[in-house]
Amino acid sequence: MRDQSDLEIFARVVRTGSLTQAGSELGLSVAVVSKRLKRLEERLAVRLLHRTTRRVAPTDIGAAFFERIAPIVDAIAEAESLVSQNATRARGTLRVTAPSSFGRLHIVPHLRAFFALHPDLVLNLELSDDFESIVERGYDLAIRVGALESSGLTAVRLAPVRRVLCARPGYLDAAGRPQSLDDLRGHVCLATENQNPWRLVGPEGPCTVSASGPLRTHSNEVVREAVIGGLGIALRSTWDVHAELRDGLLEVVLPAYTAAASAGIFAVYPSRAFVPAKTRAFIAFLKQTYRSSSAWAEG
């Protein structure tokens, strides 16, 4: 393993917010990481980091320093990958962020097969429903679900997404089955804060529906469990609830209305002239895995 520069260590600590995590990703002990950071601060004669027992965060000057050196550190890593004799082999640490439900259901179950194909690769997988900046946080790759907004990132479509309105049959028996979008106003509608209003496509074209109900959350997992528990109606991806739809635990509501066709499962990564082998390997594996899955169309 090559030696890491003090700048690379500093950048990784800022991105992870942890000496332990940074050391783990770089293959260094916490003691070595701490020593190298101290050496960098002494050389610059400035304090770069605030250290507490739970988290590490940059000082104001440390944040400004990070903004300037991060692109340099990334460019060096890219250049080394380009000229490496093992440039075609996936190796090193791959930092990936993905939505909680999707990662749990459609990434983690396939990791055994992935690591069998790429034994020299370490995957640092973070599951979160917060769309964090992958550049600022130092992620190599992000899995995004839905319709993408324009950005300076490169996106690869891994699979389509079909989203349907659904509810537990018992809830519909008690509250009534909606016959039109207007009928939804009399129902408990479940949505995360960042997915409200619902953007749908129906016989009359695109439309939006404000989801109103007593539950407020940013967690897709909470909405999933709430609709399965019979609390109300939700707009869910078939990859998330295909088993429940198949088994009759959930029922499709207003089947003529679905989410926009532009939605999909995407792998998103920083635009670069050279994409590291580890990133290409993970994208190729997911595309092949999802190509044979029925979860994307059921419902």
PDB file of C-alpha atoms in Angstrom:
ATOM      1  CA  MET A   1       0.000   0.000   0.000  1.00  0.00           C
ATOM      2  CA  ARG A   2       1.355   3.413  -0.953  1.00  0.00           C
ATOM      3  CA  ASP A   3       2.063   6.139   1.598  1.00  0.00           C
ATOM      4  CA  GLN A   4      -0.671   8.716   2.027  1.00  0.00           C
ATOM      5  CA  SER A   5       0.237  12.408   2.073  1.00  0.00           C
ATOM      6  CA  ASP A   6      -0.666  14.589   5.032  1.00  0.00           C
ATOM      7  CA  LEU A   7      -3.052  16.508   2.775  1.00  0.00           C
ATOM      8  CA  GLU A   8      -4.853  13.320   1.750  1.00  0.00           C
ATOM      9  CA  ILE A   9      -5.226  12.289   5.382  1.00  0.00           C
ATOM     10  CA  PHE A  10      -6.556  15.718   6.330  1.00  0.00           C
ATOM     11  CA  ALA A  11      -9.074  15.697   3.447  1.00  0.00           C
ATOM     12  CA  ARG A  12     -10.316  12.221   4.387  1.00  0.00           C
ATOM     13  CA  VAL A  13     -10.769  13.222   8.040  1.00  0.00           C
ATOM     14  CA  VAL A  14     -12.817  16.270   7.032  1.00  0.00           C
ATOM     15  CA  ARG A  15     -14.985  14.221   4.688  1.00  0.00           C
ATOM     16  CA  THR A  16     -15.672  11.439   7.171  1.00  0.00           C
ATOM     17  CA  GLY A  17     -15.747  13.605  10.310  1.00  0.00           C
ATOM     18  CA  SER A  18     -13.821  10.894  12.133  1.00  0.00           C
ATOM     19  CA  LEU A  19     -10.176   9.987  12.702  1.00  0.00           C
ATOM     20  CA  THR A  20     -11.186   6.356  13.150  1.00  0.00           C
ATOM     21  CA  GLN A  21     -13.181   6.205   9.925  1.00  0.00           C
ATOM     22  CA  ALA A  22     -10.517   8.023   7.942  1.00  0.00           C
ATOM     23  CA  GLY A  23      -7.832   5.710   9.278  1.00  0.00           C
ATOM     24  CA  SER A  24      -9.904   2.650   8.418  1.00  0.00           C
ATOM     25  CA  GLU A  25     -10.396   3.802   4.830  1.00  0.00           C
ATOM     26  CA  LEU A  26      -6.712   4.674   4.411  1.00  0.00           C
ATOM     27  CA  GLY A  27      -5.375   1.605   6.197  1.00  0.00           C
ATOM     28  CA  LEU A  28      -3.813   3.638   9.009  1.00  0.00           C
ATOM     29  CA  SER A  29      -4.168   3.491  12.774  1.00  0.00           C
ATOM     30  CA  VAL A  30      -5.855   6.327  14.662  1.00  0.00           C
ATOM     31  CA  ALA A  31      -2.530   7.125  16.303  1.00  0.00           C
ATOM     32  CA  VAL A  32      -0.823   7.535  12.926  1.00  0.00           C
ATOM     33  CA  VAL A  33      -3.656   9.696  11.595  1.00  0.00           C
ATOM     34  CA  SER A  34      -3.515  11.928  14.676  1.00  0.00           C
ATOM     35  CA  LYS A  35       0.260  12.226  14.439  1.00  0.00           C
ATOM     36  CA  ARG A  36       0.173  13.179  10.765  1.00  0.00           C
ATOM     37  CA  LEU A  37      -2.523  15.790  11.346  1.00  0.00           C
ATOM     38  CA  LYS A  38      -0.537  17.303  14.171  1.00  0.00           C
ATOM     39  CA  ARG A  39       2.536  17.435  11.925  1.00  0.00           C
ATOM     40  CA  LEU A  40       0.522  19.234   9.224  1.00  0.00           C
ATOM     41  CA  GLU A  41      -0.845  21.786  11.710  1.00  0.00           C
ATOM     42  CA  GLU A  42       2.640  22.422  13.110  1.00  0.00           C
ATOM     43  CA  ARG A  43       4.049  22.910   9.628  1.00  0.00           C
ATOM     44  CA  LEU A  44       1.324  25.401   8.734  1.00  0.00           C
ATOM     45  CA  ALA A  45       1.353  26.982  12.209  1.00  0.00           C
ATOM     46  CA  VAL A  46      -2.449  26.937  12.344  1.00  0.00           C
ATOM     47  CA  ARG A  47      -5.178  24.843  13.916  1.00  0.00           C
ATOM     48  CA  LEU A  48      -7.115  23.052  11.181  1.00  0.00           C
ATOM     49  CA  LEU A  49      -9.490  20.862  13.185  1.00  0.00           C
ATOM     50  CA  HIS A  50     -11.749  20.981  16.224  1.00  0.00           C
ATOM     51  CA  ARG A  51     -11.528  17.630  18.016  1.00  0.00           C
ATOM     52  CA  THR A  52     -14.146  16.277  20.421  1.00  0.00           C
ATOM     53  CA  THR A  53     -14.689  12.804  21.804  1.00  0.00           C
ATOM     54  CA  ARG A  54     -17.501  12.212  19.258  1.00  0.00           C
ATOM     55  CA  ARG A  55     -16.601  14.129  16.109  1.00  0.00           C
ATOM     56  CA  VAL A  56     -13.933  16.046  14.269  1.00  0.00           C
ATOM     57  CA  ALA A  57     -14.813  19.219  12.347  1.00  0.00           C
ATOM     58  CA  PRO A  58     -12.668  21.771  10.508  1.00  0.00           C
ATOM     59  CA  THR A  59     -12.035  25.219  11.938  1.00  0.00           C
ATOM     60  CA  ASP A  60     -12.911  28.171   9.730  1.00  0.00           C
ATOM     61  CA  ILE A  61      -9.400  28.273   8.313  1.00  0.00           C
ATOM     62  CA  GLY A  62      -9.414  24.482   8.095  1.00  0.00           C
ATOM     63  CA  ALA A  63     -12.615  24.543   6.019  1.00  0.00           C
ATOM     64  CA  ALA A  64     -11.128  27.132   3.663  1.00  0.00           C
ATOM     65  CA  PHE A  65      -7.950  25.065   3.401  1.00  0.00           C
ATOM     66  CA  PHE A  66      -9.974  21.920   2.635  1.00  0.00           C
ATOM     67  CA  GLU A  67     -11.916  23.624  -0.175  1.00  0.00           C
ATOM     68  CA  ARG A  68      -8.634  24.469  -1.899  1.00  0.00           C
ATOM     69  CA  ILE A  69      -6.742  21.220  -1.430  1.00  0.00           C
ATOM     70  CA  ALA A  70      -9.607  18.722  -1.957  1.00  0.00           C
ATOM     71  CA  PRO A  71      -9.626  19.071  -5.786  1.00  0.00           C
ATOM     72  CA  ILE A  72      -5.848  18.646  -5.787  1.00  0.00           C
ATOM     73  CA  VAL A  73      -6.028  15.491  -3.667  1.00  0.00           C
ATOM     74  CA  ASP A  74      -8.758  14.088  -5.921  1.00  0.00           C
ATOM     75  CA  ALA A  75      -6.785  14.900  -9.068  1.00  0.00           C
ATOM     76  CA  ILE A  76      -3.703  13.130  -7.721  1.00  0.00           C
ATOM     77  CA  ALA A  77      -5.742  10.039  -6.850  1.00  0.00           C
ATOM     78  CA  GLU A  78      -7.248  10.042 -10.340  1.00  0.00           C
ATOM     79  CA  ALA A  79      -3.850  10.405 -11.979  1.00  0.00           C
ATOM     80  CA  GLU A  80      -2.388   7.559  -9.923  1.00  0.00           C
ATOM     81  CA  SER A  81      -5.287   5.322 -10.879  1.00  0.00           C
ATOM     82  CA  LEU A  82      -4.783   6.185 -14.534  1.00  0.00           C
ATOM     83  CA  VAL A  83      -1.126   5.165 -14.654  1.00  0.00           C
ATOM     84  CA  SER A  84      -1.313   2.278 -12.207  1.00  0.00           C
ATOM     85  CA  GLN A  85      -0.295  -1.107 -13.537  1.00  0.00           C
ATOM     86  CA  ASN A  86      -3.498  -2.422 -11.962  1.00  0.00           C
ATOM     87  CA  ALA A  87      -5.753   0.263 -13.443  1.00  0.00           C
ATOM     88  CA  THR A  88      -8.090  -2.374 -14.885  1.00  0.00           C
ATOM     89  CA  ARG A  89      -8.514  -4.199 -11.567  1.00  0.00           C
ATOM     90  CA  ALA A  90     -10.934  -2.973  -8.920  1.00  0.00           C
ATOM     91  CA  ARG A  91      -9.028  -2.331  -5.719  1.00  0.00           C
ATOM     92  CA  GLY A  92      -8.833   0.055  -2.781  1.00  0.00           C
ATOM     93  CA  THR A  93     -11.797   1.566  -0.915  1.00  0.00           C
ATOM     94  CA  LEU A  94     -15.004   2.545  -2.702  1.00  0.00           C
ATOM     95  CA  ARG A  95     -17.185   5.043  -0.814  1.00  0.00           C
ATOM     96  CA  VAL A  96     -20.858   4.738  -1.760  1.00  0.00           C
ATOM     97  CA  THR A  97     -23.997   6.406  -0.388  1.00  0.00           C
ATOM     98  CA  ALA A  98     -27.503   5.076  -1.083  1.00  0.00           C
ATOM     99  CA  PRO A  99     -31.077   5.529   0.198  1.00  0.00           C
ATOM    100  CA  SER A 100     -31.818   3.447   3.295  1.00  0.00           C
ATOM    101  CA  SER A 101     -34.609   1.220   1.973  1.00  0.00           C
ATOM    102  CA  PHE A 102     -33.009   0.689  -1.407  1.00  0.00           C
ATOM    103  CA  GLY A 103     -29.622  -0.146   0.050  1.00  0.00           C
ATOM    104  CA  ARG A 104     -31.106  -2.594   2.532  1.00  0.00           C
ATOM    105  CA  LEU A 105     -33.270  -4.364  -0.039  1.00  0.00           C
ATOM    106  CA  HIS A 106     -31.269  -4.180  -3.255  1.00  0.00           C
ATOM    107  CA  ILE A 107     -27.588  -3.633  -2.486  1.00  0.00           C
ATOM    108  CA  VAL A 108     -26.701  -5.443   0.736  1.00  0.00           C
ATOM    109  CA  PRO A 109     -28.226  -8.816  -0.323  1.00  0.00           C
ATOM    110  CA  HIS A 110     -25.935  -8.869  -3.375  1.00  0.00           C
ATOM    111  CA  LEU A 111     -22.656  -7.945  -1.676  1.00  0.00           C
ATOM    112  CA  ARG A 112     -21.475 -11.525  -1.240  1.00  0.00           C
ATOM    113  CA  ALA A 113     -21.524 -12.024  -5.015  1.00  0.00           C
ATOM    114  CA  PHE A 114     -19.865  -8.652  -5.577  1.00  0.00           C
ATOM    115  CA  PHE A 115     -16.968  -9.328  -3.201  1.00  0.00           C
ATOM    116  CA  ALA A 116     -16.475 -12.769  -4.756  1.00  0.00           C
ATOM    117  CA  LEU A 117     -15.848 -11.014  -8.070  1.00  0.00           C
ATOM    118  CA  HIS A 118     -13.686  -8.248  -6.560  1.00  0.00           C
ATOM    119  CA  PRO A 119     -11.745  -9.585  -3.557  1.00  0.00           C
ATOM    120  CA  ASP A 120      -9.305  -6.650  -3.525  1.00  0.00           C
ATOM    121  CA  LEU A 121     -12.026  -4.048  -3.057  1.00  0.00           C
ATOM    122  CA  VAL A 122     -13.308  -2.611   0.226  1.00  0.00           C
ATOM    123  CA  LEU A 123     -16.805  -1.075   0.117  1.00  0.00           C
ATOM    124  CA  ASN A 124     -17.702   1.706   2.538  1.00  0.00           C
ATOM    125  CA  LEU A 125     -21.496   1.816   2.186  1.00  0.00           C
ATOM    126  CA  GLU A 126     -23.455   4.592   3.900  1.00  0.00           C
ATOM    127  CA  LEU A 127     -27.250   4.342   3.892  1.00  0.00           C
ATOM    128  CA  SER A 128     -29.062   7.648   4.295  1.00  0.00           C
ATOM    129  CA  ASP A 129     -32.195   9.352   2.998  1.00  0.00           C
ATOM    130  CA  ASP A 130     -30.391  12.713   3.027  1.00  0.00           C
ATOM    131  CA  PHE A 131     -29.057  13.714  -0.390  1.00  0.00           C
ATOM    132  CA  GLU A 132     -25.604  14.819   0.644  1.00  0.00           C
ATOM    133  CA  SER A 133     -23.096  16.353  -1.752  1.00  0.00           C
ATOM    134  CA  ILE A 134     -20.982  13.443  -2.938  1.00  0.00           C
ATOM    135  CA  VAL A 135     -18.131  15.783  -3.888  1.00  0.00           C
ATOM    136  CA  GLU A 136     -17.975  17.573  -0.532  1.00  0.00           C
ATOM    137  CA  ARG A 137     -18.295  14.317   1.420  1.00  0.00           C
ATOM    138  CA  GLY A 138     -15.763  12.512  -0.756  1.00  0.00           C
ATOM    139  CA  TYR A 139     -18.054   9.742  -2.012  1.00  0.00           C
ATOM    140  CA  ASP A 140     -16.961   7.937  -5.141  1.00  0.00           C
ATOM    141  CA  LEU A 141     -20.510   7.071  -6.064  1.00  0.00           C
ATOM    142  CA  ALA A 142     -24.107   7.741  -5.022  1.00  0.00           C
ATOM    143  CA  ILE A 143     -27.220   5.725  -5.775  1.00  0.00           C
ATOM    144  CA  ARG A 144     -30.152   8.021  -6.461  1.00  0.00           C
ATOM    145  CA  VAL A 145     -33.790   6.986  -6.832  1.00  0.00           C
ATOM    146  CA  GLY A 146     -36.276   9.183  -8.682  1.00  0.00           C
ATOM    147  CA  ALA A 147     -36.041  11.894 -11.322  1.00  0.00           C
ATOM    148  CA  LEU A 148     -32.640  13.568 -11.365  1.00  0.00           C
ATOM    149  CA  GLU A 149     -32.128  17.302 -11.351  1.00  0.00           C
ATOM    150  CA  SER A 150     -29.432  18.736 -13.585  1.00  0.00           C
ATOM    151  CA  SER A 151     -25.983  18.863 -12.007  1.00  0.00           C
ATOM    152  CA  GLY A 152     -22.330  18.680 -12.882  1.00  0.00           C
ATOM    153  CA  LEU A 153     -22.312  14.949 -12.098  1.00  0.00           C
ATOM    154  CA  THR A 154     -22.322  11.962 -14.416  1.00  0.00           C
ATOM    155  CA  ALA A 155     -25.383   9.703 -14.097  1.00  0.00           C
ATOM    156  CA  VAL A 156     -25.791   6.117 -15.303  1.00  0.00           C
ATOM    157  CA  ARG A 157     -29.294   4.635 -15.357  1.00  0.00           C
ATOM    158  CA  LEU A 158     -29.247   1.249 -13.624  1.00  0.00           C
ATOM    159  CA  ALA A 159     -32.926   0.338 -13.778  1.00  0.00           C
ATOM    160  CA  PRO A 160     -36.369   1.872 -14.337  1.00  0.00           C
ATOM    161  CA  VAL A 161     -38.655   2.863 -11.484  1.00  0.00           C
ATOM    162  CA  ARG A 162     -42.399   2.294 -11.301  1.00  0.00           C
ATOM    163  CA  ARG A 163     -44.198   4.090  -8.484  1.00  0.00           C
ATOM    164  CA  VAL A 164     -47.808   3.388  -7.601  1.00  0.00           C
ATOM    165  CA  LEU A 165     -50.314   4.656  -5.072  1.00  0.00           C
ATOM    166  CA  CYS A 166     -51.060   1.870  -2.620  1.00  0.00           C
ATOM    167  CA  ALA A 167     -52.636   1.111   0.734  1.00  0.00           C
ATOM    168  CA  ARG A 168     -53.510  -1.807   2.967  1.00  0.00           C
ATOM    169  CA  PRO A 169     -56.862  -3.414   1.956  1.00  0.00           C
ATOM    170  CA  GLY A 170     -58.145  -3.082   5.527  1.00  0.00           C
ATOM    171  CA  TYR A 171     -57.560   0.680   5.461  1.00  0.00           C
ATOM    172  CA  LEU A 172     -59.426   0.972   2.154  1.00  0.00           C
ATOM    173  CA  ASP A 173     -62.289  -1.163   3.431  1.00  0.00           C
ATOM    174  CA  ALA A 174     -62.751   1.264   6.305  1.00  0.00           C
ATOM    175  CA  ALA A 175     -61.972   4.591   4.583  1.00  0.00           C
ATOM    176  CA  GLY A 176     -63.240   3.823   1.086  1.00  0.00           C
ATOM    177  CA  ARG A 177     -61.440   3.276  -2.210  1.00  0.00           C
ATOM    178  CA  PRO A 178     -60.666   6.542  -4.050  1.00  0.00           C
ATOM    179  CA  GLN A 179     -62.191   6.798  -7.506  1.00  0.00           C
ATOM    180  CA  SER A 180     -60.443  10.046  -8.473  1.00  0.00           C
ATOM    181  CA  LEU A 181     -57.561  12.251  -7.368  1.00  0.00           C
ATOM    182  CA  ASP A 182     -60.056  14.574  -5.663  1.00  0.00           C
ATOM    183  CA  ASP A 183     -61.070  11.679  -3.406  1.00  0.00           C
ATOM    184  CA  LEU A 184     -57.564  11.634  -1.923  1.00  0.00           C
ATOM    185  CA  ARG A 185     -58.415  14.792   0.021  1.00  0.00           C
ATOM    186  CA  GLY A 186     -60.500  12.705   2.391  1.00  0.00           C
ATOM    187  CA  HIS A 187     -57.709  10.200   3.045  1.00  0.00           C
ATOM    188  CA  VAL A 188     -54.555  10.008   5.114  1.00  0.00           C
ATOM    189  CA  CYS A 189     -51.747  10.435   2.572  1.00  0.00           C
ATOM    190  CA  LEU A 190     -48.249   9.429   3.602  1.00  0.00           C
ATOM    191  CA  ALA A 191     -45.143  11.077   2.149  1.00  0.00           C
ATOM    192  CA  THR A 192     -41.697  12.167   3.231  1.00  0.00           C
ATOM    193  CA  GLU A 193     -41.121  15.900   3.478  1.00  0.00           C
ATOM    194  CA  ASN A 194     -38.909  15.944   0.377  1.00  0.00           C
ATOM    195  CA  GLN A 195     -41.402  13.929  -1.739  1.00  0.00           C
ATOM    196  CA  ASN A 196     -44.427  16.114  -1.146  1.00  0.00           C
ATOM    197  CA  PRO A 197     -46.321  16.979  -3.303  1.00  0.00           C
ATOM    198  CA  TRP A 198     -46.665  13.781  -5.318  1.00  0.00           C
ATOM    199  CA  ARG A 199     -45.846  14.294  -9.005  1.00  0.00           C
ATOM    200  CA  LEU A 200     -48.006  11.946 -11.003  1.00  0.00           C
ATOM    201  CA  VAL A 201     -48.864  11.153 -14.602  1.00  0.00           C
ATOM    202  CA  GLY A 202     -52.422  10.077 -15.444  1.00  0.00           C
ATOM    203  CA  PRO A 203     -54.917  10.052 -18.307  1.00  0.00           C
ATOM    204  CA  GLU A 204     -54.973  13.863 -18.355  1.00  0.00           C
ATOM    205  CA  GLY A 205     -51.178  14.171 -18.256  1.00  0.00           C
ATOM    206  CA  PRO A 206     -48.820  15.370 -15.494  1.00  0.00           C
ATOM    207  CA  CYS A 207     -50.377  16.491 -12.212  1.00  0.00           C
ATOM    208  CA  THR A 208     -49.441  17.100  -8.595  1.00  0.00           C
ATOM    209  CA  VAL A 209     -51.196  16.067  -5.402  1.00  0.00           C
ATOM    210  CA  SER A 210     -50.433  17.446  -1.955  1.00  0.00           C
ATOM    211  CA  ALA A 211     -50.098  14.575   0.491  1.00  0.00           C
ATOM    212  CA  SER A 212     -51.695  15.587   3.787  1.00  0.00           C
ATOM    213  CA  GLY A 213     -51.907  13.560   6.952  1.00  0.00           C
ATOM    214  CA  PRO A 214     -50.855  13.431  10.606  1.00  0.00           C
ATOM    215  CA  LEU A 215     -47.396  11.952   9.956  1.00  0.00           C
ATOM    216  CA  ARG A 216     -44.329  14.108   9.281  1.00  0.00           C
ATOM    217  CA  THR A 217     -41.029  12.408   8.467  1.00  0.00           C
ATOM    218  CA  HIS A 218     -37.925  12.536   6.290  1.00  0.00           C
ATOM    219  CA  SER A 219     -37.573   8.750   6.390  1.00  0.00           C
ATOM    220  CA  ASN A 220     -38.755   6.525   3.554  1.00  0.00           C
ATOM    221  CA  GLU A 221     -38.545   3.585   5.951  1.00  0.00           C
ATOM    222  CA  VAL A 222     -41.115   5.248   8.209  1.00  0.00           C
ATOM    223  CA  VAL A 223     -43.523   5.821   5.309  1.00  0.00           C
ATOM    224  CA  ARG A 224     -43.073   2.232   4.136  1.00  0.00           C
ATOM    225  CA  GLU A 225     -43.883   0.746   7.515  1.00  0.00           C
ATOM    226  CA  ALA A 226     -46.782   3.177   8.006  1.00  0.00           C
ATOM    227  CA  VAL A 227     -48.531   2.197   4.774  1.00  0.00           C
ATOM    228  CA  ILE A 228     -47.964  -1.507   5.423  1.00  0.00           C
ATOM    229  CA  GLY A 229     -49.365  -0.958   8.918  1.00  0.00           C
ATOM    230  CA  GLY A 230     -52.595   0.446   7.475  1.00  0.00           C
ATOM    231  CA  LEU A 231     -52.182   4.123   8.367  1.00  0.00           C
ATOM    232  CA  GLY A 232     -53.065   5.495   4.943  1.00  0.00           C
ATOM    233  CA  ILE A 233     -52.164   5.769   1.244  1.00  0.00           C
ATOM    234  CA  ALA A 234     -48.606   6.176  -0.007  1.00  0.00           C
ATOM    235  CA  LEU A 235     -46.757   6.545  -3.294  1.00  0.00           C
ATOM    236  CA  ARG A 236     -44.239   3.711  -3.269  1.00  0.00           C
ATOM    237  CA  SER A 237     -41.767   2.230  -5.724  1.00  0.00           C
ATOM    238  CA  THR A 238     -42.487  -1.342  -6.748  1.00  0.00           C
ATOM    239  CA  TRP A 239     -38.915  -2.289  -5.872  1.00  0.00           C
ATOM    240  CA  ASP A 240     -39.806  -1.319  -2.308  1.00  0.00           C
ATOM    241  CA  VAL A 241     -43.193  -3.042  -1.920  1.00  0.00           C
ATOM    242  CA  HIS A 242     -43.396  -5.587  -4.746  1.00  0.00           C
ATOM    243  CA  ALA A 243     -43.584  -8.500  -2.284  1.00  0.00           C
ATOM    244  CA  GLU A 244     -46.418  -6.856  -0.355  1.00  0.00           C
ATOM    245  CA  LEU A 245     -48.319  -6.140  -3.586  1.00  0.00           C
ATOM    246  CA  ARG A 246     -47.777  -9.703  -4.796  1.00  0.00           C
ATOM    247  CA  ASP A 247     -48.981 -11.208  -1.517  1.00  0.00           C
ATOM    248  CA  GLY A 248     -52.030  -8.935  -1.211  1.00  0.00           C
ATOM    249  CA  LEU A 249     -50.777  -7.122   1.868  1.00  0.00           C
ATOM    250  CA  LEU A 250     -50.990  -3.902  -0.140  1.00  0.00           C
ATOM    251  CA  GLU A 251     -53.408  -2.925  -2.915  1.00  0.00           C
ATOM    252  CA  VAL A 252     -52.829  -0.502  -5.783  1.00  0.00           C
ATOM    253  CA  VAL A 253     -55.007   2.628  -5.576  1.00  0.00           C
ATOM    254  CA  LEU A 254     -55.978   4.610  -8.690  1.00  0.00           C
ATOM    255  CA  PRO A 255     -53.888   2.410 -11.025  1.00  0.00           C
ATOM    256  CA  ALA A 256     -54.215   4.906 -13.892  1.00  0.00           C
ATOM    257  CA  TYR A 257     -51.841   7.232 -11.996  1.00  0.00           C
ATOM    258  CA  THR A 258     -48.133   6.558 -11.544  1.00  0.00           C
ATOM    259  CA  ALA A 259     -45.023   8.621 -10.932  1.00  0.00           C
ATOM    260  CA  ALA A 260     -43.249  10.324 -13.820  1.00  0.00           C
ATOM    261  CA  ALA A 261     -41.586   7.991 -16.319  1.00  0.00           C
ATOM    262  CA  SER A 262     -38.342   9.973 -16.025  1.00  0.00           C
ATOM    263  CA  ALA A 263     -37.755   8.424 -12.610  1.00  0.00           C
ATOM    264  CA  GLY A 264     -35.148   5.689 -12.349  1.00  0.00           C
ATOM    265  CA  ILE A 265     -32.394   4.094 -10.325  1.00  0.00           C
ATOM    266  CA  PHE A 266     -29.184   5.991 -11.086  1.00  0.00           C
ATOM    267  CA  ALA A 267     -25.525   5.673 -10.226  1.00  0.00           C
ATOM    268  CA  VAL A 268     -24.148   9.202  -9.906  1.00  0.00           C
ATOM    269  CA  TYR A 269     -20.469  10.122  -9.677  1.00  0.00           C
ATOM    270  CA  PRO A 270     -18.182  13.130 -10.213  1.00  0.00           C
ATOM    271  CA  SER A 271     -17.528  13.878 -13.875  1.00  0.00           C
ATOM    272  CA  ARG A 272     -13.960  12.887 -14.672  1.00  0.00           C
ATOM    273  CA  ALA A 273     -11.939  12.078 -17.750  1.00  0.00           C
ATOM    274  CA  PHE A 274     -10.963   8.784 -16.135  1.00  0.00           C
ATOM    275  CA  VAL A 275     -13.384   6.725 -14.068  1.00  0.00           C
ATOM    276  CA  PRO A 276     -11.571   4.455 -11.571  1.00  0.00           C
ATOM    277  CA  ALA A 277     -11.865   0.707 -12.071  1.00  0.00           C
ATOM    278  CA  LYS A 278     -13.532   0.322  -8.664  1.00  0.00           C
ATOM    279  CA  THR A 279     -16.350   2.683  -9.688  1.00  0.00           C
ATOM    280  CA  ARG A 280     -16.811   1.041 -13.069  1.00  0.00           C
ATOM    281  CA  ALA A 281     -16.882  -2.410 -11.464  1.00  0.00           C
ATOM    282  CA  PHE A 282     -19.637  -1.523  -8.999  1.00  0.00           C
ATOM    283  CA  ILE A 283     -21.808   0.127 -11.649  1.00  0.00           C
ATOM    284  CA  ALA A 284     -21.408  -2.825 -14.026  1.00  0.00           C
ATOM    285  CA  PHE A 285     -22.281  -5.281 -11.260  1.00  0.00           C
ATOM    286  CA  LEU A 286     -25.453  -3.435 -10.270  1.00  0.00           C
ATOM    287  CA  LYS A 287     -26.621  -3.070 -13.887  1.00  0.00           C
ATOM    288  CA  GLN A 288     -26.204  -6.790 -14.483  1.00  0.00           C
ATOM    289  CA  THR A 289     -27.869  -7.689 -11.180  1.00  0.00           C
ATOM    290  CA  TYR A 290     -30.885  -5.456 -11.715  1.00  0.00           C
ATOM    291  CA  ARG A 291     -31.337  -6.537 -15.330  1.00  0.00           C
ATOM    292  CA  SER A 292     -32.590  -9.939 -14.142  1.00  0.00           C
ATOM    293  CA  SER A 293     -34.765  -8.608 -11.295  1.00  0.00           C
ATOM    294  CA  SER A 294     -38.574  -8.522 -11.482  1.00  0.00           C
ATOM    295  CA  ALA A 295     -38.877  -5.982  -8.670  1.00  0.00           C
ATOM    296  CA  TRP A 296     -38.855  -2.990 -11.023  1.00  0.00           C
ATOM    297  CA  ALA A 297     -42.048  -3.819 -12.892  1.00  0.00           C
ATOM    298  CA  GLU A 298     -44.364  -5.597 -10.464  1.00  0.00           C
ATOM    299  CA  GLY A 299     -47.400  -3.733  -9.251  1.00  0.00           C
TER     300      GLY A 299
END
